[in-house]
XYZ file of C-alpha atoms in Angstrom:
164
model
C -15.599 -144.533 -20.519
C -17.686 -142.274 -23.318
C -20.500 -140.773 -21.186
C -20.148 -137.742 -18.912
C -22.845 -136.303 -16.918
C -23.704 -132.447 -16.488
C -26.193 -130.497 -14.195
C -27.519 -126.935 -14.881
C -29.532 -124.145 -13.878
C -32.051 -125.082 -16.383
C -33.015 -127.932 -13.750
C -31.794 -130.885 -15.930
C -28.858 -133.244 -15.576
C -27.782 -134.867 -18.878
C -25.832 -137.900 -19.705
C -23.821 -137.010 -22.818
C -21.941 -139.475 -25.163
C -18.774 -137.542 -25.832
C -18.023 -139.435 -29.055
C -21.326 -138.452 -30.788
C -21.681 -135.218 -28.735
C -25.226 -136.141 -28.196
C -27.565 -136.261 -25.090
C -28.158 -139.785 -24.094
C -30.522 -139.154 -21.205
C -32.087 -136.341 -19.256
C -33.452 -136.069 -15.555
C -35.492 -133.297 -14.830
C -35.532 -131.995 -11.279
C -37.808 -129.205 -9.590
C -34.641 -126.836 -9.022
C -31.509 -125.953 -10.689
C -28.531 -128.597 -10.495
C -25.513 -127.686 -8.928
C -23.597 -130.955 -8.717
C -23.925 -134.382 -10.532
C -21.939 -137.504 -11.259
C -22.312 -141.026 -11.738
C -22.339 -144.043 -9.365
C -19.253 -146.297 -9.373
C -21.013 -148.719 -11.924
C -22.568 -145.893 -13.875
C -26.018 -147.373 -13.193
C -27.073 -144.243 -11.047
C -26.838 -140.690 -11.601
C -26.493 -138.654 -8.466
C -27.831 -134.923 -8.570
C -28.058 -132.250 -6.144
C -29.154 -128.722 -5.956
C -30.426 -125.432 -4.310
C -33.240 -127.773 -2.524
C -30.251 -129.131 -0.376
C -31.239 -132.899 -1.248
C -29.093 -135.397 -3.298
C -31.165 -137.644 -5.655
C -29.956 -140.981 -6.972
C -31.427 -141.573 -10.556
C -31.835 -145.094 -11.758
C -30.559 -145.050 -15.466
C -32.626 -147.901 -16.692
C -36.248 -146.637 -15.629
C -35.206 -142.890 -15.292
C -36.903 -142.378 -11.722
C -35.379 -141.342 -8.529
C -34.743 -144.288 -6.376
C -33.701 -142.584 -3.111
C -33.244 -138.973 -1.785
C -30.224 -138.342 0.703
C -31.192 -135.342 3.332
C -29.002 -133.697 5.740
C -27.401 -130.596 4.136
C -28.672 -127.446 5.379
C -27.710 -125.209 2.189
C -26.869 -125.691 -1.408
C -24.809 -128.688 -2.454
C -21.782 -127.657 -4.336
C -19.961 -130.611 -5.236
C -19.975 -134.468 -4.985
C -17.526 -137.519 -5.579
C -18.216 -141.372 -5.155
C -15.404 -143.227 -3.084
C -12.984 -145.297 -5.094
C -14.563 -148.561 -3.864
C -18.097 -147.122 -4.931
C -20.021 -147.709 -1.498
C -19.879 -143.893 -0.556
C -20.895 -140.581 -1.895
C -19.120 -137.307 -0.614
C -20.963 -134.176 -0.760
C -19.827 -130.437 -0.159
C -22.408 -127.933 0.722
C -22.655 -124.282 1.495
C -23.751 -125.118 5.348
C -19.919 -125.296 5.558
C -20.054 -129.249 5.815
C -19.068 -132.425 3.954
C -21.403 -135.723 4.407
C -20.381 -139.121 3.415
C -23.344 -141.321 2.394
C -23.535 -144.891 2.118
C -24.951 -145.378 -1.472
C -24.803 -149.323 -1.539
C -27.745 -151.073 -2.879
C -30.281 -152.438 -0.333
C -29.285 -150.140 2.398
C -32.447 -150.269 4.788
C -31.226 -147.857 7.588
C -30.066 -144.214 7.279
C -27.601 -143.645 4.629
C -25.870 -141.072 6.459
C -22.443 -142.104 7.523
C -20.387 -139.061 8.729
C -20.252 -135.341 8.559
C -17.037 -133.442 8.339
C -16.855 -129.592 9.336
C -14.342 -126.780 8.485
C -14.916 -125.573 5.287
C -15.881 -122.338 4.662
C -18.198 -120.492 2.120
C -18.372 -116.893 1.491
C -20.720 -114.280 -0.156
C -19.483 -115.385 -3.506
C -21.064 -118.913 -3.025
C -18.674 -120.520 -5.238
C -19.190 -124.030 -6.253
C -16.466 -125.778 -4.036
C -15.583 -129.178 -4.416
C -14.741 -132.267 -2.914
C -12.749 -135.482 -3.603
C -11.469 -138.768 -2.365
C -7.908 -139.915 -1.964
C -7.006 -142.861 -4.479
C -7.138 -145.470 -1.592
C -10.352 -143.706 0.064
C -9.012 -143.256 3.176
C -8.716 -139.448 2.872
C -11.024 -136.848 1.684
C -10.317 -133.065 0.398
C -12.444 -129.857 0.000
C -11.623 -126.287 -1.215
C -12.575 -123.604 0.845
C -13.524 -119.710 0.533
C -10.459 -118.951 2.805
C -8.059 -120.338 0.001
C -7.103 -123.366 1.863
C -7.567 -127.105 0.787
C -8.945 -128.927 3.898
C -8.070 -132.865 4.040
C -9.453 -135.393 6.798
C -9.286 -138.771 7.874
C -12.135 -140.803 6.602
C -12.165 -143.362 9.576
C -11.620 -141.177 12.338
C -13.209 -137.911 10.724
C -10.181 -135.767 11.988
C -8.943 -133.179 10.123
C -5.506 -133.718 9.232
C -4.310 -130.850 7.146
C -4.844 -127.256 5.923
C -2.947 -126.686 2.560
C -2.948 -122.699 2.190
C -1.804 -121.458 -1.454
C -4.871 -121.210 -3.612
C -5.715 -117.583 -4.558
């Protein structure tokens, strides 16, 4: 409840205690960090940045336990599924990827890729999110539309215009 994680251009991710307003942990990467979040159980910190990789940091020993590779451009947003089994990442490569982040996965952690989101020259940090039941995902787009997909089928369900 009282911890948040942030990522920065200074190549660090920091876990903050909001009550004390102090940094509890710091993870140092080689490149700028553009997205960060906790795992469902708060035992991992996921970071991503301009190197196109997602790193899972173990908070106990402060080391990288696995790296997710598959995006072709900067990751701009990430969100853990409501059940904690999947991580969703949004990238400037105009795709979202669903990753299996459960412990003890021996095969590829890549689950599914979703297409249709636009990124323009402004290279904004567009975000992604899950529905409360984990059945749908959404992402913002530079064309001012929110895209919504069905997770089980990968089908794009809705284009919601209206953001300026």
